[in-house]
Amino acid sequence: ETELRRLSDEVATDALTQIANRRGLTLAFETERARLEREGGQLAVGLLDIDNFKRLNDSLGHAAGDQALIALAEHVRKSLRPVDVVARFGGEEFAVLMPDCGHDEALAAGERLRETIASLRLLHGASETGPLVTLSIGVGTEEPVEGMNSDLLVARADQALYAAKRGGRDRVLSRLGRHICQ
């Protein structure tokens, strides 16, 4: 039983960053959906993308890019509430599942996280004149959470993320219903 639990955890964990992977995020979402069906509440999903990650990799090398991913995952995990689930969504993109978090709270959490990461020097040799790593963040929410669908929440967060990228990067936007909000 212990070995099965270890293997299950391993399959749901990103090998590089040691946070949940997409499978782990899906499992956490299903657990949260079941809890919300019993108790009600709100849920938000944030998608975080490292701005200009390709340029970072090209200029400093893939080892530095990996170091940035590991450091970012650790800082994001420590910056959020214990009930929030942080997952590597793919490449330089991370997802955060925020239970009992409405639109305004999720937007504020994203902004705090963006500011925290921008103030850190995640890599050795980071410039003193500006942050080496910045984030664009998209937040998707659904209120109330009736018939909640993870694909819908992620799609909303993704649309807000791409709006943040188009709007100049290093910002947090959200999508609530049909509207992109800042």
Backbone as JSON Lines, residues from 0, in Angstrom:
{"i":0,"aa":"E","n":[0.83,-1.2,0.0],"ca":[0.0,0.0,0.0],"c":[0.87,1.26,0.0]}
{"i":1,"aa":"T","n":[1.93,1.25,0.78],"ca":[2.85,2.38,0.83],"c":[3.52,2.58,-0.53]}
{"i":2,"aa":"E","n":[3.91,1.5,-1.16],"ca":[4.56,1.57,-2.47],"c":[3.59,2.1,-3.53]}
{"i":3,"aa":"L","n":[2.34,1.67,-3.48],"ca":[1.34,2.17,-4.43],"c":[1.11,3.66,-4.24]}
{"i":4,"aa":"R","n":[1.06,4.1,-2.99],"ca":[0.87,5.52,-2.7],"c":[2.07,6.33,-3.22]}
{"i":5,"aa":"R","n":[3.28,5.8,-3.02],"ca":[4.48,6.47,-3.5],"c":[4.47,6.58,-5.02]}
{"i":6,"aa":"L","n":[4.11,5.5,-5.71],"ca":[4.05,5.52,-7.17],"c":[2.98,6.48,-7.67]}
{"i":7,"aa":"S","n":[1.84,6.51,-7.0],"ca":[0.77,7.42,-7.38],"c":[1.23,8.87,-7.24]}
{"i":8,"aa":"D","n":[1.92,9.17,-6.14],"ca":[2.45,10.52,-5.94],"c":[3.48,10.86,-7.01]}
{"i":9,"aa":"E","n":[4.32,9.9,-7.35],"ca":[5.36,10.12,-8.34],"c":[4.76,10.43,-9.71]}
{"i":10,"aa":"V","n":[3.71,9.74,-10.09],"ca":[3.06,9.94,-11.38],"c":[2.39,11.31,-11.45]}
{"i":11,"aa":"A","n":[2.01,11.87,-10.32],"ca":[1.3,13.15,-10.28],"c":[2.22,14.33,-9.96]}
{"i":12,"aa":"T","n":[3.54,14.09,-9.94],"ca":[4.5,15.13,-9.57],"c":[5.46,15.4,-10.72]}
{"i":13,"aa":"D","n":[5.72,16.68,-10.97],"ca":[6.69,17.08,-11.99],"c":[8.09,16.77,-11.47]}
{"i":14,"aa":"A","n":[8.87,16.04,-12.25],"ca":[10.19,15.6,-11.82],"c":[11.15,16.76,-11.57]}
{"i":15,"aa":"L","n":[11.09,17.81,-12.37],"ca":[12.03,18.92,-12.22],"c":[11.7,19.79,-11.01]}
{"i":16,"aa":"T","n":[10.45,20.24,-10.91],"ca":[10.08,21.24,-9.91],"c":[9.56,20.65,-8.61]}
{"i":17,"aa":"Q","n":[9.22,19.38,-8.61],"ca":[8.69,18.68,-7.44],"c":[7.37,19.26,-6.95]}
{"i":18,"aa":"I","n":[6.6,19.85,-7.86],"ca":[5.22,20.24,-7.57],"c":[4.33,19.35,-8.43]}
{"i":19,"aa":"A","n":[3.03,19.51,-8.29],"ca":[2.1,18.7,-9.08],"c":[2.33,18.93,-10.57]}
{"i":20,"aa":"N","n":[2.06,17.9,-11.37],"ca":[2.04,18.06,-12.81],"c":[0.58,18.17,-13.24]}
{"i":21,"aa":"R","n":[0.3,18.09,-14.53],"ca":[-1.1,18.23,-14.99],"c":[-1.99,17.15,-14.42]}
{"i":22,"aa":"R","n":[-1.46,15.94,-14.32],"ca":[-2.24,14.85,-13.73],"c":[-2.56,15.16,-12.27]}
{"i":23,"aa":"G","n":[-1.57,15.65,-11.54],"ca":[-1.78,16.03,-10.15],"c":[-2.8,17.14,-10.01]}
{"i":24,"aa":"L","n":[-2.76,18.1,-10.94],"ca":[-3.74,19.19,-10.94],"c":[-5.14,18.65,-11.19]}
{"i":25,"aa":"T","n":[-5.27,17.73,-12.13],"ca":[-6.57,17.13,-12.43],"c":[-7.11,16.39,-11.22]}
{"i":26,"aa":"L","n":[-6.27,15.64,-10.53],"ca":[-6.7,14.93,-9.33],"c":[-7.15,15.92,-8.24]}
{"i":27,"aa":"A","n":[-6.38,17.0,-8.07],"ca":[-6.74,18.02,-7.06],"c":[-8.05,18.69,-7.44]}
{"i":28,"aa":"F","n":[-8.24,18.96,-8.72],"ca":[-9.48,19.59,-9.16],"c":[-10.68,18.69,-8.87]}
{"i":29,"aa":"E","n":[-10.54,17.4,-9.15],"ca":[-11.64,16.46,-8.89],"c":[-11.98,16.4,-7.41]}
{"i":30,"aa":"T","n":[-10.96,16.41,-6.57],"ca":[-11.18,16.41,-5.12],"c":[-11.9,17.68,-4.71]}
{"i":31,"aa":"E","n":[-11.46,18.81,-5.24],"ca":[-12.07,20.09,-4.9],"c":[-13.5,20.18,-5.43]}
{"i":32,"aa":"R","n":[-13.74,19.68,-6.64],"ca":[-15.09,19.7,-7.2],"c":[-16.05,18.9,-6.33]}
{"i":33,"aa":"A","n":[-15.62,17.74,-5.85],"ca":[-16.46,16.92,-4.98],"c":[-16.76,17.66,-3.68]}
{"i":34,"aa":"R","n":[-15.76,18.34,-3.11],"ca":[-15.97,19.11,-1.88],"c":[-16.95,20.25,-2.12]}
{"i":35,"aa":"L","n":[-16.8,20.94,-3.26],"ca":[-17.69,22.06,-3.55],"c":[-19.12,21.6,-3.8]}
{"i":36,"aa":"E","n":[-19.29,20.43,-4.38],"ca":[-20.64,19.89,-4.57],"c":[-21.31,19.6,-3.24]}
{"i":37,"aa":"R","n":[-20.54,19.17,-2.26],"ca":[-21.08,18.89,-0.92],"c":[-21.34,20.17,-0.14]}
{"i":38,"aa":"E","n":[-20.36,21.09,-0.17],"ca":[-20.38,22.23,0.74],"c":[-20.66,23.57,0.08]}
{"i":39,"aa":"G","n":[-20.54,23.64,-1.24],"ca":[-20.68,24.91,-1.93],"c":[-19.4,25.71,-1.82]}
{"i":40,"aa":"G","n":[-19.36,26.86,-2.44],"ca":[-18.18,27.72,-2.37],"c":[-17.77,28.24,-3.73]}
{"i":41,"aa":"Q","n":[-16.57,28.75,-3.77],"ca":[-16.03,29.36,-4.97],"c":[-14.71,28.68,-5.33]}
{"i":42,"aa":"L","n":[-14.29,28.9,-6.56],"ca":[-13.03,28.33,-7.02],"c":[-12.45,29.24,-8.1]}
{"i":43,"aa":"A","n":[-11.14,29.41,-8.04],"ca":[-10.44,30.18,-9.07],"c":[-9.25,29.37,-9.55]}
{"i":44,"aa":"V","n":[-8.89,29.6,-10.8],"ca":[-7.7,28.98,-11.39],"c":[-6.84,30.11,-11.94]}
{"i":45,"aa":"G","n":[-5.56,30.06,-11.61],"ca":[-4.61,31.02,-12.16],"c":[-3.61,30.3,-13.05]}
{"i":46,"aa":"L","n":[-3.3,30.89,-14.2],"ca":[-2.23,30.4,-15.06],"c":[-1.12,31.44,-15.05]}
{"i":47,"aa":"L","n":[0.09,30.99,-14.75],"ca":[1.26,31.85,-14.65],"c":[2.23,31.47,-15.74]}
{"i":48,"aa":"D","n":[2.74,32.44,-16.44],"ca":[3.69,32.18,-17.51],"c":[4.9,33.09,-17.33]}
{"i":49,"aa":"I","n":[6.09,32.5,-17.39],"ca":[7.31,33.3,-17.28],"c":[7.47,34.09,-18.58]}
{"i":50,"aa":"D","n":[7.57,35.4,-18.44],"ca":[7.73,36.27,-19.61],"c":[9.09,36.06,-20.24]}
{"i":51,"aa":"N","n":[9.1,35.99,-21.56],"ca":[10.34,35.9,-22.35],"c":[11.25,34.75,-21.91]}
{"i":52,"aa":"F","n":[10.66,33.61,-21.59],"ca":[11.44,32.47,-21.1],"c":[12.41,31.96,-22.17]}
{"i":53,"aa":"K","n":[12.01,31.99,-23.42],"ca":[12.9,31.54,-24.49],"c":[14.16,32.39,-24.54]}
{"i":54,"aa":"R","n":[14.01,33.68,-24.36],"ca":[15.17,34.57,-24.36],"c":[16.08,34.26,-23.18]}
{"i":55,"aa":"L","n":[15.49,33.97,-22.03],"ca":[16.28,33.59,-20.86],"c":[17.08,32.32,-21.15]}
{"i":56,"aa":"N","n":[16.42,31.31,-21.71],"ca":[17.09,30.06,-22.07],"c":[18.19,30.3,-23.1]}
{"i":57,"aa":"D","n":[17.89,31.1,-24.11],"ca":[18.85,31.35,-25.18],"c":[20.08,32.11,-24.68]}
{"i":58,"aa":"S","n":[19.88,33.06,-23.78],"ca":[21.0,33.88,-23.33],"c":[21.79,33.24,-22.18]}
{"i":59,"aa":"L","n":[21.12,32.53,-21.28],"ca":[21.81,31.97,-20.11],"c":[21.94,30.46,-20.14]}
{"i":60,"aa":"G","n":[21.25,29.81,-21.07],"ca":[21.34,28.36,-21.18],"c":[20.18,27.65,-20.49]}
{"i":61,"aa":"H","n":[20.0,26.4,-20.88],"ca":[18.88,25.62,-20.34],"c":[19.03,25.3,-18.86]}
{"i":62,"aa":"A","n":[20.25,25.16,-18.38],"ca":[20.45,24.91,-16.95],"c":[19.93,26.09,-16.13]}
{"i":63,"aa":"A","n":[20.18,27.3,-16.62],"ca":[19.66,28.49,-15.93],"c":[18.13,28.54,-16.01]}
{"i":64,"aa":"G","n":[17.59,28.15,-17.16],"ca":[16.13,28.09,-17.3],"c":[15.53,27.1,-16.32]}
{"i":65,"aa":"D","n":[16.16,25.94,-16.19],"ca":[15.69,24.94,-15.21],"c":[15.77,25.49,-13.8]}
{"i":66,"aa":"Q","n":[16.87,26.19,-13.49],"ca":[17.02,26.78,-12.17],"c":[15.91,27.79,-11.89]}
{"i":67,"aa":"A","n":[15.56,28.58,-12.9],"ca":[14.48,29.56,-12.74],"c":[13.14,28.86,-12.5]}
{"i":68,"aa":"L","n":[12.88,27.77,-13.22],"ca":[11.63,27.01,-13.03],"c":[11.55,26.44,-11.62]}
{"i":69,"aa":"I","n":[12.63,25.86,-11.15],"ca":[12.66,25.28,-9.8],"c":[12.44,26.35,-8.74]}
{"i":70,"aa":"A","n":[13.17,27.47,-8.87],"ca":[13.04,28.56,-7.89],"c":[11.64,29.16,-7.93]}
{"i":71,"aa":"L","n":[11.11,29.35,-9.12],"ca":[9.76,29.91,-9.25],"c":[8.73,29.0,-8.59]}
{"i":72,"aa":"A","n":[8.81,27.71,-8.87],"ca":[7.86,26.77,-8.27],"c":[7.9,26.85,-6.76]}
{"i":73,"aa":"E","n":[9.1,26.91,-6.2],"ca":[9.25,26.98,-4.74],"c":[8.67,28.28,-4.18]}
{"i":74,"aa":"H","n":[8.96,29.4,-4.84],"ca":[8.44,30.69,-4.35],"c":[6.93,30.77,-4.48]}
{"i":75,"aa":"V","n":[6.39,30.26,-5.57],"ca":[4.94,30.28,-5.74],"c":[4.28,29.43,-4.66]}
{"i":76,"aa":"R","n":[4.8,28.24,-4.44],"ca":[4.24,27.33,-3.43],"c":[4.25,27.98,-2.05]}
{"i":77,"aa":"K","n":[5.36,28.63,-1.7],"ca":[5.48,29.27,-0.38],"c":[4.64,30.53,-0.25]}
{"i":78,"aa":"S","n":[4.34,31.19,-1.37],"ca":[3.62,32.46,-1.33],"c":[2.11,32.3,-1.22]}
{"i":79,"aa":"L","n":[1.61,31.11,-1.49],"ca":[0.16,30.9,-1.5],"c":[-0.3,30.19,-0.24]}
{"i":80,"aa":"R","n":[-1.59,30.07,-0.1],"ca":[-2.16,29.4,1.07],"c":[-1.88,27.89,0.99]}
{"i":81,"aa":"P","n":[-1.86,27.23,2.14],"ca":[-1.63,25.77,2.13],"c":[-2.67,24.99,1.34]}
{"i":82,"aa":"V","n":[-3.9,25.5,1.22],"ca":[-4.94,24.78,0.49],"c":[-4.84,24.94,-1.02]}
{"i":83,"aa":"D","n":[-4.05,25.92,-1.48],"ca":[-3.89,26.13,-2.91],"c":[-2.98,25.05,-3.49]}
{"i":84,"aa":"V","n":[-3.26,24.66,-4.72],"ca":[-2.47,23.63,-5.39],"c":[-1.71,24.29,-6.54]}
{"i":85,"aa":"V","n":[-0.39,24.13,-6.52],"ca":[0.46,24.66,-7.58],"c":[0.91,23.5,-8.45]}
{"i":86,"aa":"A","n":[0.81,23.66,-9.76],"ca":[1.19,22.6,-10.68],"c":[1.96,23.18,-11.85]}
{"i":87,"aa":"R","n":[2.88,22.39,-12.37],"ca":[3.54,22.77,-13.62],"c":[2.6,22.34,-14.73]}
{"i":88,"aa":"F","n":[2.14,23.31,-15.48],"ca":[1.12,23.08,-16.49],"c":[1.75,22.69,-17.81]}
{"i":89,"aa":"G","n":[2.98,23.13,-18.02],"ca":[3.7,22.8,-19.24],"c":[4.78,23.82,-19.49]}
{"i":90,"aa":"G","n":[5.96,23.38,-19.89],"ca":[7.05,24.3,-20.21],"c":[7.3,25.27,-19.08]}
{"i":91,"aa":"E","n":[7.11,26.56,-19.37],"ca":[7.32,27.59,-18.35],"c":[6.0,28.11,-17.79]}
{"i":92,"aa":"E","n":[4.96,27.33,-17.92],"ca":[3.63,27.73,-17.46],"c":[3.23,26.91,-16.23]}
{"i":93,"aa":"F","n":[2.67,27.6,-15.26],"ca":[2.23,26.99,-14.02],"c":[0.75,27.27,-13.83]}
{"i":94,"aa":"A","n":[0.09,26.4,-13.09],"ca":[-1.33,26.59,-12.76],"c":[-1.47,26.59,-11.25]}
{"i":95,"aa":"V","n":[-2.41,27.39,-10.77],"ca":[-2.72,27.43,-9.35],"c":[-4.22,27.24,-9.19]}
{"i":96,"aa":"L","n":[-4.6,26.26,-8.41],"ca":[-5.99,25.99,-8.07],"c":[-6.24,26.63,-6.71]}
{"i":97,"aa":"M","n":[-7.19,27.57,-6.65],"ca":[-7.43,28.35,-5.43],"c":[-8.85,28.11,-4.91]}
{"i":98,"aa":"P","n":[-9.01,27.12,-4.01],"ca":[-10.33,26.85,-3.43],"c":[-10.82,28.01,-2.56]}
{"i":99,"aa":"D","n":[-12.13,28.14,-2.47],"ca":[-12.75,29.18,-1.65],"c":[-12.17,30.56,-1.94]}
{"i":100,"aa":"C","n":[-11.97,30.83,-3.2],"ca":[-11.37,32.09,-3.62],"c":[-12.24,32.66,-4.74]}
{"i":101,"aa":"G","n":[-12.82,33.81,-4.47],"ca":[-13.63,34.48,-5.48],"c":[-12.78,35.3,-6.42]}
{"i":102,"aa":"H","n":[-13.45,35.97,-7.33],"ca":[-12.79,36.74,-8.37],"c":[-11.82,37.77,-7.82]}
{"i":103,"aa":"D","n":[-12.3,38.65,-6.95],"ca":[-11.45,39.73,-6.44],"c":[-10.27,39.2,-5.63]}
{"i":104,"aa":"E","n":[-10.53,38.18,-4.82],"ca":[-9.45,37.58,-4.02],"c":[-8.39,36.94,-4.91]}
{"i":105,"aa":"A","n":[-8.83,36.24,-5.95],"ca":[-7.9,35.58,-6.87],"c":[-7.06,36.61,-7.62]}
{"i":106,"aa":"L","n":[-7.69,37.68,-8.05],"ca":[-6.97,38.75,-8.75],"c":[-5.93,39.38,-7.82]}
{"i":107,"aa":"A","n":[-6.31,39.63,-6.58],"ca":[-5.37,40.2,-5.6],"c":[-4.22,39.23,-5.3]}
{"i":108,"aa":"A","n":[-4.53,37.94,-5.18],"ca":[-3.48,36.94,-4.93],"c":[-2.51,36.89,-6.11]}
{"i":109,"aa":"G","n":[-3.02,36.96,-7.32],"ca":[-2.18,36.97,-8.51],"c":[-1.26,38.19,-8.53]}
{"i":110,"aa":"E","n":[-1.8,39.34,-8.17],"ca":[-1.0,40.57,-8.16],"c":[0.1,40.5,-7.09]}
{"i":111,"aa":"R","n":[-0.24,40.0,-5.9],"ca":[0.78,39.83,-4.86],"c":[1.88,38.89,-5.33]}
{"i":112,"aa":"L","n":[1.5,37.82,-5.97],"ca":[2.46,36.85,-6.46],"c":[3.33,37.46,-7.56]}
{"i":113,"aa":"R","n":[2.74,38.18,-8.47],"ca":[3.5,38.84,-9.54],"c":[4.52,39.8,-8.96]}
{"i":114,"aa":"E","n":[4.11,40.6,-7.99],"ca":[5.02,41.56,-7.36],"c":[6.14,40.86,-6.61]}
{"i":115,"aa":"T","n":[5.81,39.78,-5.91],"ca":[6.82,39.03,-5.16],"c":[7.88,38.47,-6.09]}
{"i":116,"aa":"I","n":[7.46,37.84,-7.18],"ca":[8.41,37.24,-8.11],"c":[9.25,38.31,-8.79]}
{"i":117,"aa":"A","n":[8.65,39.44,-9.15],"ca":[9.39,40.52,-9.81],"c":[10.45,41.12,-8.88]}
{"i":118,"aa":"S","n":[10.24,41.02,-7.56],"ca":[11.2,41.6,-6.62],"c":[12.34,40.64,-6.28]}
{"i":119,"aa":"L","n":[12.23,39.38,-6.69],"ca":[13.25,38.39,-6.37],"c":[14.31,38.3,-7.46]}
{"i":120,"aa":"R","n":[15.44,37.82,-7.09],"ca":[16.49,37.48,-8.05],"c":[16.55,35.96,-8.06]}
{"i":121,"aa":"L","n":[15.82,35.35,-9.01],"ca":[15.69,33.9,-9.03],"c":[16.94,33.21,-9.58]}
{"i":122,"aa":"L","n":[17.78,33.96,-10.23],"ca":[18.98,33.36,-10.82],"c":[20.22,34.09,-10.32]}
{"i":123,"aa":"H","n":[21.32,33.36,-10.19],"ca":[22.58,34.0,-9.86],"c":[22.96,34.94,-11.0]}
{"i":124,"aa":"G","n":[23.45,36.1,-10.65],"ca":[23.86,37.05,-11.68],"c":[22.72,37.89,-12.23]}
{"i":125,"aa":"A","n":[21.57,37.85,-11.58],"ca":[20.44,38.66,-12.05],"c":[20.81,40.14,-11.97]}
{"i":126,"aa":"S","n":[20.32,40.87,-12.92],"ca":[20.64,42.3,-13.02],"c":[20.1,43.07,-11.82]}
{"i":127,"aa":"E","n":[20.89,44.0,-11.34],"ca":[20.44,44.86,-10.24],"c":[19.49,45.94,-10.76]}
{"i":128,"aa":"T","n":[19.45,46.17,-12.07],"ca":[18.62,47.23,-12.62],"c":[17.19,46.78,-12.89]}
{"i":129,"aa":"G","n":[16.94,45.48,-12.81],"ca":[15.57,45.04,-13.06],"c":[15.45,43.55,-12.85]}
{"i":130,"aa":"P","n":[14.23,43.08,-12.71],"ca":[14.04,41.65,-12.48],"c":[14.39,40.83,-13.71]}
{"i":131,"aa":"L","n":[14.98,39.69,-13.48],"ca":[15.29,38.8,-14.57],"c":[14.07,37.98,-14.96]}
{"i":132,"aa":"V","n":[13.22,37.72,-13.99],"ca":[12.03,36.91,-14.24],"c":[10.79,37.7,-13.85]}
{"i":133,"aa":"T","n":[9.88,37.85,-14.81],"ca":[8.58,38.44,-14.53],"c":[7.51,37.46,-14.99]}
{"i":134,"aa":"L","n":[6.31,37.65,-14.47],"ca":[5.2,36.76,-14.78],"c":[4.05,37.51,-15.4]}
{"i":135,"aa":"S","n":[3.41,36.86,-16.35],"ca":[2.07,37.27,-16.78],"c":[1.13,36.24,-16.18]}
{"i":136,"aa":"I","n":[0.02,36.71,-15.64],"ca":[-0.9,35.82,-14.95],"c":[-2.32,36.05,-15.45]}
{"i":137,"aa":"G","n":[-2.99,34.96,-15.74],"ca":[-4.4,34.99,-16.1],"c":[-5.2,34.24,-15.06]}
{"i":138,"aa":"V","n":[-6.31,34.81,-14.63],"ca":[-7.15,34.2,-13.6],"c":[-8.52,33.92,-14.2]}
{"i":139,"aa":"G","n":[-9.0,32.72,-13.97],"ca":[-10.35,32.35,-14.38],"c":[-11.18,32.0,-13.17]}
{"i":140,"aa":"T","n":[-12.38,32.54,-13.1],"ca":[-13.26,32.25,-11.97],"c":[-14.65,31.94,-12.48]}
{"i":141,"aa":"E","n":[-15.38,31.27,-11.62],"ca":[-16.77,30.98,-11.93],"c":[-17.54,31.1,-10.62]}
{"i":142,"aa":"E","n":[-18.51,31.97,-10.61],"ca":[-19.32,32.18,-9.41],"c":[-20.78,32.21,-9.81]}
{"i":143,"aa":"P","n":[-21.67,31.48,-9.21],"ca":[-21.39,30.41,-8.25],"c":[-20.88,29.18,-8.99]}
{"i":144,"aa":"V","n":[-20.39,28.23,-8.24],"ca":[-19.77,27.04,-8.82],"c":[-20.82,25.94,-8.95]}
{"i":145,"aa":"E","n":[-21.73,26.11,-9.87],"ca":[-22.72,25.07,-10.16],"c":[-22.38,24.49,-11.52]}
{"i":146,"aa":"G","n":[-22.25,23.19,-11.59],"ca":[-21.85,22.56,-12.84],"c":[-20.45,22.97,-13.24]}
{"i":147,"aa":"M","n":[-19.6,23.21,-12.23],"ca":[-18.24,23.67,-12.45],"c":[-17.5,22.73,-13.4]}
{"i":148,"aa":"N","n":[-16.73,23.32,-14.27],"ca":[-16.01,22.56,-15.27],"c":[-14.57,23.04,-15.29]}
{"i":149,"aa":"S","n":[-13.62,22.13,-15.05],"ca":[-12.22,22.53,-15.01],"c":[-11.76,23.09,-16.34]}
{"i":150,"aa":"D","n":[-12.24,22.52,-17.44],"ca":[-11.85,23.02,-18.75],"c":[-12.28,24.46,-18.96]}
{"i":151,"aa":"L","n":[-13.47,24.8,-18.48],"ca":[-13.98,26.17,-18.6],"c":[-13.12,27.13,-17.79]}
{"i":152,"aa":"L","n":[-12.81,26.76,-16.54],"ca":[-12.0,27.64,-15.7],"c":[-10.61,27.84,-16.29]}
{"i":153,"aa":"V","n":[-10.0,26.77,-16.77],"ca":[-8.67,26.88,-17.37],"c":[-8.74,27.71,-18.65]}
{"i":154,"aa":"A","n":[-9.78,27.52,-19.45],"ca":[-9.93,28.3,-20.68],"c":[-10.06,29.79,-20.37]}
{"i":155,"aa":"R","n":[-10.82,30.12,-19.33],"ca":[-10.95,31.53,-18.93],"c":[-9.61,32.09,-18.48]}
{"i":156,"aa":"A","n":[-8.89,31.33,-17.67],"ca":[-7.57,31.77,-17.21],"c":[-6.62,31.93,-18.39]}
{"i":157,"aa":"D","n":[-6.69,31.01,-19.34],"ca":[-5.83,31.05,-20.52],"c":[-6.12,32.29,-21.37]}
{"i":158,"aa":"Q","n":[-7.39,32.61,-21.55],"ca":[-7.75,33.81,-22.31],"c":[-7.24,35.07,-21.62]}
{"i":159,"aa":"A","n":[-7.36,35.11,-20.31],"ca":[-6.86,36.27,-19.55],"c":[-5.33,36.33,-19.62]}
{"i":160,"aa":"L","n":[-4.67,35.17,-19.56],"ca":[-3.2,35.13,-19.66],"c":[-2.74,35.7,-20.99]}
{"i":161,"aa":"Y","n":[-3.36,35.27,-22.08],"ca":[-2.95,35.78,-23.39],"c":[-3.27,37.25,-23.55]}
{"i":162,"aa":"A","n":[-4.32,37.72,-22.93],"ca":[-4.61,39.16,-22.94],"c":[-3.52,39.92,-22.18]}
{"i":163,"aa":"A","n":[-3.04,39.34,-21.07],"ca":[-1.95,39.96,-20.3],"c":[-0.67,40.0,-21.13]}
{"i":164,"aa":"K","n":[-0.39,38.94,-21.87],"ca":[0.8,38.91,-22.73],"c":[0.69,39.97,-23.83]}
{"i":165,"aa":"R","n":[-0.47,40.04,-24.48],"ca":[-0.68,41.03,-25.54],"c":[-0.63,42.45,-24.99]}
{"i":166,"aa":"G","n":[-1.02,42.6,-23.72],"ca":[-1.07,43.94,-23.11],"c":[0.27,44.43,-22.6]}
{"i":167,"aa":"G","n":[1.34,43.68,-22.78],"ca":[2.66,44.15,-22.39],"c":[3.4,43.27,-21.4]}
{"i":168,"aa":"R","n":[2.82,42.18,-20.98],"ca":[3.44,41.24,-20.03],"c":[3.56,41.86,-18.63]}
{"i":169,"aa":"D","n":[4.04,41.03,-17.69],"ca":[4.26,41.44,-16.3],"c":[3.01,42.1,-15.72]}
{"i":170,"aa":"R","n":[1.88,41.4,-15.87],"ca":[0.61,41.92,-15.36],"c":[-0.34,40.76,-15.06]}
{"i":171,"aa":"V","n":[-1.4,41.08,-14.34],"ca":[-2.42,40.09,-13.97],"c":[-3.75,40.55,-14.54]}
{"i":172,"aa":"L","n":[-4.4,39.67,-15.29],"ca":[-5.74,39.94,-15.8],"c":[-6.62,38.74,-15.46]}
{"i":173,"aa":"S","n":[-7.92,38.97,-15.45],"ca":[-8.83,37.87,-15.16],"c":[-9.96,37.85,-16.17]}
{"i":174,"aa":"R","n":[-10.61,36.72,-16.21],"ca":[-11.81,36.61,-17.03],"c":[-12.92,36.11,-16.14]}
{"i":175,"aa":"L","n":[-13.93,36.93,-16.02],"ca":[-15.12,36.59,-15.25],"c":[-16.28,36.67,-16.24]}
{"i":176,"aa":"G","n":[-16.91,35.54,-16.51],"ca":[-17.95,35.52,-17.52],"c":[-17.35,35.87,-18.87]}
{"i":177,"aa":"R","n":[-17.86,36.91,-19.51],"ca":[-17.38,37.29,-20.85],"c":[-16.36,38.42,-20.8]}
{"i":178,"aa":"H","n":[-16.03,38.92,-19.63],"ca":[-15.23,40.13,-19.52],"c":[-13.81,39.86,-19.02]}
{"i":179,"aa":"I","n":[-12.83,40.51,-19.65],"ca":[-11.45,40.51,-19.16],"c":[-11.35,41.69,-18.19]}
{"i":180,"aa":"C","n":[-10.81,41.44,-16.99],"ca":[-10.73,42.45,-15.94],"c":[-9.29,42.61,-15.48]}
{"i":181,"aa":"Q","n":[-9.0,43.79,-14.97],"ca":[-7.67,44.04,-14.42],"c":[-7.76,44.29,-12.95]}
